[in-house]
Amino acid sequence: QVQLVESGGGLVQAGDSLRLSCAASGRTNSNYAMGWFRQAPGKDRDFVAAISWSGLNTNYADSVKGRFTISRDNAKNTVYLQMNSLKPEDTAVYYCAARRGGGIYTTTGGMDYWGKGTLVTVSS
């Protein structure tokens, strides 16, 4: 009942910053916990960051802690991932995901809806 579309990916150099956006459409009047996941070439889809519906509770993977910030603007039906001090190992397709209801989730199996992803490439 909700569609997610990511944007903002691109090619950057190590140390640069990017801001990803996830625009939601459909029945966005409901409450959704949101998250960002990423899948590097040849690897599984891994958790990156999560945020509760209120935006007050967040969780980050250890690999991005202190560098990435997840936020949301419910009035705009949009979730963001600010990525600073990017490293080559951050290169991946980044996916936005949503789960109906309250709480906060950090596993792919816990999410109900997924976007198609946006590619982030970080060169050395």
Coordinates of N, CA, C and O in Angstrom, one line a residue:
Q1 N 0.8 -1.2 0.0 CA 0.0 0.0 0.0 C 0.8 1.3 0.0 O 0.3 2.4 0.1
V2 N 2.2 1.1 0.0 CA 3.0 2.3 -0.1 C 4.1 2.0 -1.1 O 4.7 0.9 -1.2
Q3 N 4.5 3.0 -1.9 CA 5.5 2.8 -2.9 C 6.7 3.7 -2.5 O 6.5 4.9 -2.1
L4 N 7.9 3.2 -2.7 CA 9.1 4.0 -2.3 C 10.0 4.1 -3.5 O 10.3 3.2 -4.2
V5 N 10.5 5.3 -3.6 CA 11.4 5.7 -4.7 C 12.7 6.4 -4.2 O 12.5 7.5 -3.7
E6 N 13.8 5.8 -4.4 CA 15.1 6.4 -3.9 C 15.7 7.3 -5.0 O 15.5 7.1 -6.2
S7 N 16.4 8.3 -4.5 CA 17.2 9.1 -5.4 C 18.4 9.7 -4.7 O 18.5 9.6 -3.5
G8 N 19.3 10.3 -5.5 CA 20.4 11.0 -4.9 C 21.8 10.2 -5.0 O 22.8 10.8 -4.6
G9 N 21.7 9.0 -5.5 CA 23.0 8.3 -5.7 C 23.8 8.9 -6.8 O 23.4 9.7 -7.6
G10 N 25.1 8.4 -6.8 CA 26.0 8.9 -7.8 C 27.4 8.5 -7.5 O 27.7 7.7 -6.7
L11 N 28.3 9.0 -8.3 CA 29.8 8.7 -8.2 C 30.5 9.9 -7.5 O 30.4 11.0 -7.9
V12 N 31.1 9.5 -6.4 CA 31.9 10.5 -5.6 C 33.2 10.0 -5.3 O 33.5 8.8 -5.4
Q13 N 34.1 10.8 -4.8 CA 35.4 10.4 -4.3 C 35.4 10.2 -2.8 O 34.5 10.7 -2.1
A14 N 36.3 9.4 -2.3 CA 36.4 9.1 -0.9 C 36.5 10.4 -0.1 O 37.3 11.4 -0.5
G15 N 35.8 10.5 1.0 CA 35.7 11.7 1.8 C 34.6 12.7 1.4 O 34.3 13.6 2.2
D16 N 34.0 12.5 0.3 CA 32.9 13.3 -0.1 C 31.6 13.0 0.6 O 31.5 12.0 1.4
S17 N 30.5 13.7 0.3 CA 29.2 13.5 1.0 C 28.2 13.4 -0.1 O 28.3 13.9 -1.2
L18 N 27.1 12.6 0.3 CA 25.9 12.5 -0.6 C 24.7 12.5 0.4 O 24.8 12.0 1.5
R19 N 23.6 12.9 -0.2 CA 22.3 12.8 0.6 C 21.3 12.1 -0.3 O 20.9 12.5 -1.4
L20 N 20.9 10.9 0.2 CA 19.9 10.1 -0.5 C 18.5 10.5 0.0 O 18.3 10.9 1.2
S21 N 17.5 10.4 -0.9 CA 16.2 10.7 -0.5 C 15.3 9.5 -0.9 O 15.6 8.8 -1.8
C22 N 14.3 9.3 -0.1 CA 13.3 8.2 -0.4 C 11.9 8.8 -0.3 O 11.4 9.2 0.8
A23 N 11.3 8.9 -1.4 CA 9.9 9.5 -1.5 C 8.9 8.4 -1.5 O 9.0 7.4 -2.2
A24 N 7.9 8.6 -0.6 CA 6.9 7.6 -0.4 C 5.6 8.1 -1.0 O 5.2 9.3 -0.9
S25 N 4.8 7.2 -1.6 CA 3.5 7.5 -2.1 C 2.6 6.4 -1.8 O 3.0 5.3 -1.4
G26 N 1.3 6.6 -2.1 CA 0.3 5.6 -1.7 C -0.4 6.0 -0.4 O -0.7 7.2 -0.2
R27 N -0.7 5.0 0.4 CA -1.3 5.3 1.7 C -0.3 5.7 2.8 O 0.0 5.0 3.7
T28 N 0.2 7.0 2.6 CA 1.2 7.5 3.5 C 0.6 8.1 4.7 O 1.4 8.7 5.5
N29 N -0.7 8.1 4.9 CA -1.3 8.6 6.1 C -1.1 7.7 7.3 O -1.3 8.1 8.4
S30 N -0.6 6.5 7.0 CA -0.4 5.5 8.1 C 1.0 5.7 8.7 O 1.9 6.4 8.0
N31 N 1.3 5.2 9.8 CA 2.6 5.2 10.4 C 3.5 4.1 9.9 O 3.1 3.0 9.8
Y32 N 4.7 4.5 9.6 CA 5.7 3.5 9.1 C 7.1 3.8 9.8 O 7.5 4.9 9.8
A33 N 7.7 2.7 10.2 CA 9.1 2.8 10.6 C 9.9 2.6 9.3 O 9.5 1.9 8.4
M34 N 11.0 3.3 9.2 CA 11.7 3.3 7.9 C 13.2 2.9 8.1 O 13.7 3.0 9.2
G35 N 13.8 2.5 7.1 CA 15.2 2.1 7.1 C 15.9 2.2 5.8 O 15.2 2.2 4.8
W36 N 17.2 2.2 5.9 CA 18.1 2.1 4.7 C 18.9 0.9 4.8 O 19.5 0.6 5.9
F37 N 19.0 0.2 3.7 CA 19.8 -1.0 3.6 C 20.7 -0.9 2.3 O 20.4 0.0 1.4
R38 N 21.8 -1.6 2.2 CA 22.6 -1.5 1.1 C 23.1 -2.9 0.7 O 23.3 -3.8 1.5
Q39 N 23.4 -3.1 -0.6 CA 23.9 -4.3 -1.1 C 25.1 -4.0 -2.0 O 24.9 -3.5 -3.1
A40 N 26.3 -4.4 -1.6 CA 27.5 -4.3 -2.4 C 27.6 -5.4 -3.3 O 27.0 -6.5 -3.1
P41 N 28.4 -5.3 -4.4 CA 28.6 -6.4 -5.3 C 29.1 -7.7 -4.7 O 30.0 -7.7 -3.9
G42 N 28.3 -8.8 -4.9 CA 28.7 -10.0 -4.4 C 28.4 -10.3 -2.9 O 28.8 -11.3 -2.4
K43 N 27.7 -9.3 -2.3 CA 27.4 -9.4 -0.9 C 25.9 -9.4 -0.6 O 25.1 -9.1 -1.5
D44 N 25.5 -9.8 0.6 CA 24.1 -9.7 1.0 C 23.6 -8.3 1.2 O 24.4 -7.4 1.3
R45 N 22.3 -8.2 1.2 CA 21.7 -6.9 1.5 C 21.8 -6.6 3.1 O 21.2 -7.4 3.8
D46 N 22.5 -5.6 3.5 CA 22.8 -5.4 4.9 C 22.1 -4.1 5.4 O 21.9 -3.1 4.7
F47 N 21.9 -4.1 6.7 CA 21.3 -3.0 7.4 C 22.3 -1.8 7.4 O 23.5 -2.0 7.6
V48 N 21.7 -0.6 7.2 CA 22.5 0.6 7.3 C 22.0 1.5 8.4 O 22.8 1.9 9.3
A49 N 20.8 1.9 8.4 CA 20.2 2.8 9.3 C 18.7 2.7 9.4 O 18.1 2.3 8.4
A50 N 18.1 3.0 10.6 CA 16.7 2.8 10.8 C 16.2 4.0 11.6 O 17.0 4.6 12.4
I51 N 14.9 4.3 11.4 CA 14.3 5.4 12.1 C 12.9 5.1 12.4 O 12.2 4.5 11.6
S52 N 12.4 5.5 13.6 CA 11.0 5.3 14.0 C 10.1 6.3 13.3 O 10.6 7.2 12.7
W53 N 8.8 6.1 13.4 CA 7.9 7.0 12.7 C 8.0 8.4 13.2 O 8.0 9.4 12.5
S54 N 8.3 8.6 14.5 CA 8.4 9.9 15.1 C 9.7 10.6 14.7 O 9.8 11.8 14.8
G55 N 10.7 9.8 14.3 CA 12.0 10.4 14.0 C 12.9 10.5 15.2 O 14.0 10.9 15.1
L56 N 12.4 10.2 16.4 CA 13.1 10.4 17.6 C 14.1 9.3 17.9 O 15.0 9.5 18.7
N57 N 13.8 8.1 17.4 CA 14.6 6.9 17.6 C 15.3 6.5 16.4 O 14.7 6.3 15.3
T58 N 16.6 6.3 16.4 CA 17.4 5.9 15.3 C 18.4 4.8 15.7 O 18.7 4.6 16.9
N59 N 18.8 4.0 14.7 CA 19.8 3.0 14.9 C 20.7 2.9 13.7 O 20.2 3.1 12.5
Y60 N 22.0 2.6 13.9 CA 22.9 2.6 12.8 C 23.8 1.4 12.8 O 24.1 0.9 13.9
A61 N 24.2 0.9 11.7 CA 25.2 -0.1 11.6 C 26.6 0.4 12.1 O 26.8 1.6 11.9
D62 N 27.4 -0.4 12.7 CA 28.6 0.0 13.2 C 29.5 0.6 12.1 O 30.3 1.6 12.4
S63 N 29.4 0.1 10.9 CA 30.3 0.6 9.9 C 30.0 2.0 9.4 O 30.8 2.7 8.8
V64 N 28.8 2.6 9.8 CA 28.4 3.9 9.3 C 28.2 4.8 10.5 O 27.9 6.0 10.3
K65 N 28.3 4.3 11.7 CA 28.1 5.1 12.9 C 29.0 6.3 12.9 O 30.2 6.2 12.8
G66 N 28.4 7.5 13.2 CA 29.2 8.7 13.2 C 29.4 9.4 11.9 O 29.8 10.6 11.8
R67 N 29.1 8.7 10.8 CA 29.3 9.2 9.4 C 28.0 9.5 8.7 O 27.8 10.4 8.0
F68 N 27.0 8.6 8.9 CA 25.7 8.7 8.3 C 24.6 9.2 9.3 O 24.7 8.9 10.5
T69 N 23.6 9.9 8.8 CA 22.5 10.3 9.6 C 21.2 10.1 8.8 O 21.1 10.5 7.7
I70 N 20.3 9.4 9.5 CA 19.0 9.1 8.9 C 18.0 10.1 9.5 O 18.1 10.4 10.7
S71 N 17.1 10.6 8.7 CA 16.1 11.6 9.2 C 14.9 11.4 8.3 O 14.9 10.8 7.3
R72 N 13.8 12.0 8.7 CA 12.5 11.9 8.0 C 11.7 13.2 8.1 O 11.8 13.9 9.2
D73 N 11.0 13.5 7.1 CA 10.0 14.6 7.1 C 8.7 14.0 6.7 O 8.4 13.9 5.5
N74 N 7.9 13.7 7.7 CA 6.6 13.1 7.5 C 5.6 14.0 6.7 O 4.8 13.4 5.9
A75 N 5.8 15.3 6.8 CA 4.9 16.2 6.0 C 5.2 16.1 4.6 O 4.3 16.3 3.7
K76 N 6.4 15.7 4.2 CA 6.8 15.6 2.8 C 6.9 14.1 2.4 O 7.2 13.8 1.2
N77 N 6.5 13.2 3.3 CA 6.6 11.8 3.0 C 7.9 11.4 2.5 O 8.0 10.6 1.5
T78 N 9.0 11.8 3.1 CA 10.3 11.6 2.6 C 11.3 11.2 3.7 O 11.2 11.8 4.8
V79 N 12.1 10.3 3.5 CA 13.2 9.9 4.4 C 14.5 10.2 3.7 O 14.7 10.0 2.5
Y80 N 15.5 10.6 4.5 CA 16.8 11.0 4.0 C 17.9 10.1 4.7 O 17.8 9.6 5.8
L81 N 19.0 10.0 3.9 CA 20.2 9.4 4.5 C 21.4 10.3 4.1 O 21.8 10.4 2.9
Q82 N 21.9 11.1 5.1 CA 23.0 12.0 4.8 C 24.3 11.2 5.1 O 24.5 10.6 6.2
M83 N 25.1 11.1 4.1 CA 26.3 10.2 4.1 C 27.5 11.2 4.0 O 27.7 11.8 3.0
N84 N 28.3 11.2 5.0 CA 29.5 12.0 5.1 C 30.7 11.1 5.2 O 30.7 9.9 5.6
S85 N 31.9 11.7 4.8 CA 33.2 10.9 4.9 C 33.1 9.6 4.2 O 33.4 8.5 4.8
L86 N 32.5 9.6 3.0 CA 32.3 8.3 2.3 C 33.6 7.6 2.0 O 34.7 8.2 1.8
K87 N 33.5 6.3 2.1 CA 34.7 5.4 1.9 C 34.4 4.5 0.7 O 33.2 4.2 0.4
P88 N 35.4 3.9 0.0 CA 35.1 3.0 -1.1 C 34.3 1.8 -0.7 O 33.5 1.3 -1.5
E89 N 34.4 1.4 0.6 CA 33.6 0.2 1.0 C 32.1 0.6 1.2 O 31.3 -0.3 1.5
D90 N 31.8 1.8 1.1 CA 30.4 2.2 1.1 C 29.7 2.0 -0.2 O 28.5 2.2 -0.4
T91 N 30.5 1.7 -1.3 CA 29.9 1.5 -2.6 C 28.9 0.4 -2.6 O 29.2 -0.7 -2.1
A92 N 27.7 0.7 -3.0 CA 26.6 -0.3 -3.0 C 25.3 0.3 -3.6 O 25.3 1.5 -3.8
V93 N 24.4 -0.5 -3.8 CA 23.0 -0.1 -4.1 C 22.3 0.1 -2.8 O 22.3 -0.8 -2.0
Y94 N 21.8 1.3 -2.6 CA 21.1 1.7 -1.4 C 19.6 1.6 -1.5 O 19.1 2.2 -2.5
Y95 N 19.0 0.9 -0.6 CA 17.5 0.6 -0.7 C 16.8 1.3 0.5 O 17.3 1.2 1.6
C96 N 15.7 1.9 0.2 CA 14.8 2.4 1.2 C 13.8 1.3 1.5 O 13.3 0.6 0.6
A97 N 13.4 1.2 2.8 CA 12.4 0.2 3.2 C 11.5 0.7 4.2 O 11.9 1.7 5.0
A98 N 10.3 0.2 4.3 CA 9.3 0.6 5.3 C 8.6 -0.6 5.9 O 8.5 -1.6 5.3
R99 N 8.2 -0.4 7.2 CA 7.4 -1.4 7.9 C 6.2 -0.7 8.5 O 6.4 0.4 9.2
R100 N 5.1 -1.2 8.3 CA 3.9 -0.7 8.9 C 3.9 -0.8 10.4 O 4.2 -1.8 11.0
G101 N 3.5 0.3 11.1 CA 3.3 0.3 12.5 C 4.5 1.0 13.2 O 5.4 1.6 12.6
G102 N 4.5 0.8 14.5 CA 5.5 1.4 15.3 C 6.8 0.6 15.5 O 6.9 -0.5 14.8
G103 N 7.7 1.1 16.2 CA 8.9 0.3 16.5 C 10.1 0.8 15.6 O 10.0 1.8 14.8
I104 N 11.2 0.0 15.6 CA 12.3 0.3 14.7 C 12.9 -1.1 14.4 O 13.0 -2.0 15.2
Y105 N 13.4 -1.2 13.1 CA 13.7 -2.5 12.6 C 15.1 -2.5 11.9 O 15.3 -1.5 11.2
T106 N 15.9 -3.5 12.0 CA 17.2 -3.5 11.5 C 17.5 -4.8 10.7 O 18.7 -5.0 10.4
T107 N 16.5 -5.5 10.3 CA 16.7 -6.7 9.4 C 15.8 -6.6 8.2 O 14.8 -6.0 8.2
T108 N 16.3 -7.2 7.1 CA 15.6 -7.1 5.8 C 14.3 -7.8 6.0 O 13.3 -7.4 5.4
G109 N 14.2 -8.9 6.7 CA 13.0 -9.7 6.9 C 11.9 -8.9 7.7 O 10.7 -9.3 7.6
G110 N 12.3 -7.9 8.4 CA 11.4 -7.1 9.2 C 10.6 -6.0 8.4 O 9.7 -5.4 9.0
M111 N 11.0 -5.8 7.2 CA 10.4 -4.7 6.4 C 9.3 -5.2 5.5 O 9.4 -6.3 5.0
D112 N 8.3 -4.4 5.3 CA 7.2 -4.7 4.4 C 7.3 -4.3 3.0 O 6.8 -4.9 2.1
Y113 N 7.9 -3.1 2.8 CA 8.0 -2.5 1.5 C 9.4 -2.1 1.1 O 10.1 -1.6 2.0
W114 N 9.7 -2.1 -0.2 CA 11.1 -1.8 -0.6 C 11.0 -0.9 -1.8 O 10.2 -1.1 -2.7
G115 N 12.0 0.0 -1.9 CA 12.2 0.7 -3.2 C 13.1 -0.1 -4.1 O 13.5 -1.2 -3.8
K116 N 13.4 0.4 -5.3 CA 14.2 -0.3 -6.3 C 15.7 0.0 -6.1 O 16.5 -0.7 -6.7
G117 N 16.1 0.9 -5.3 CA 17.5 1.2 -5.0 C 18.1 2.3 -5.8 O 17.6 2.7 -6.9
T118 N 19.1 2.9 -5.3 CA 19.9 3.9 -6.0 C 21.4 3.6 -5.8 O 21.8 3.3 -4.7
L119 N 22.2 3.7 -6.8 CA 23.6 3.3 -6.8 C 24.5 4.4 -6.2 O 24.4 5.5 -6.7
V120 N 25.3 4.0 -5.3 CA 26.3 4.9 -4.7 C 27.7 4.3 -5.0 O 27.9 3.2 -4.6
T121 N 28.5 5.0 -5.7 CA 29.9 4.6 -6.0 C 30.9 5.5 -5.5 O 30.9 6.7 -5.8
V122 N 31.8 5.0 -4.6 CA 32.8 5.9 -4.0 C 34.2 5.4 -4.5 O 34.6 4.3 -4.2
S123 N 34.9 6.3 -5.2 CA 36.2 6.0 -5.7 C 37.3 6.4 -4.7 O 37.1 7.2 -3.8
S124 N 38.5 5.8 -4.8 CA 39.6 6.0 -3.9 C 40.2 7.4 -4.2 O 40.1 7.9 -5.3

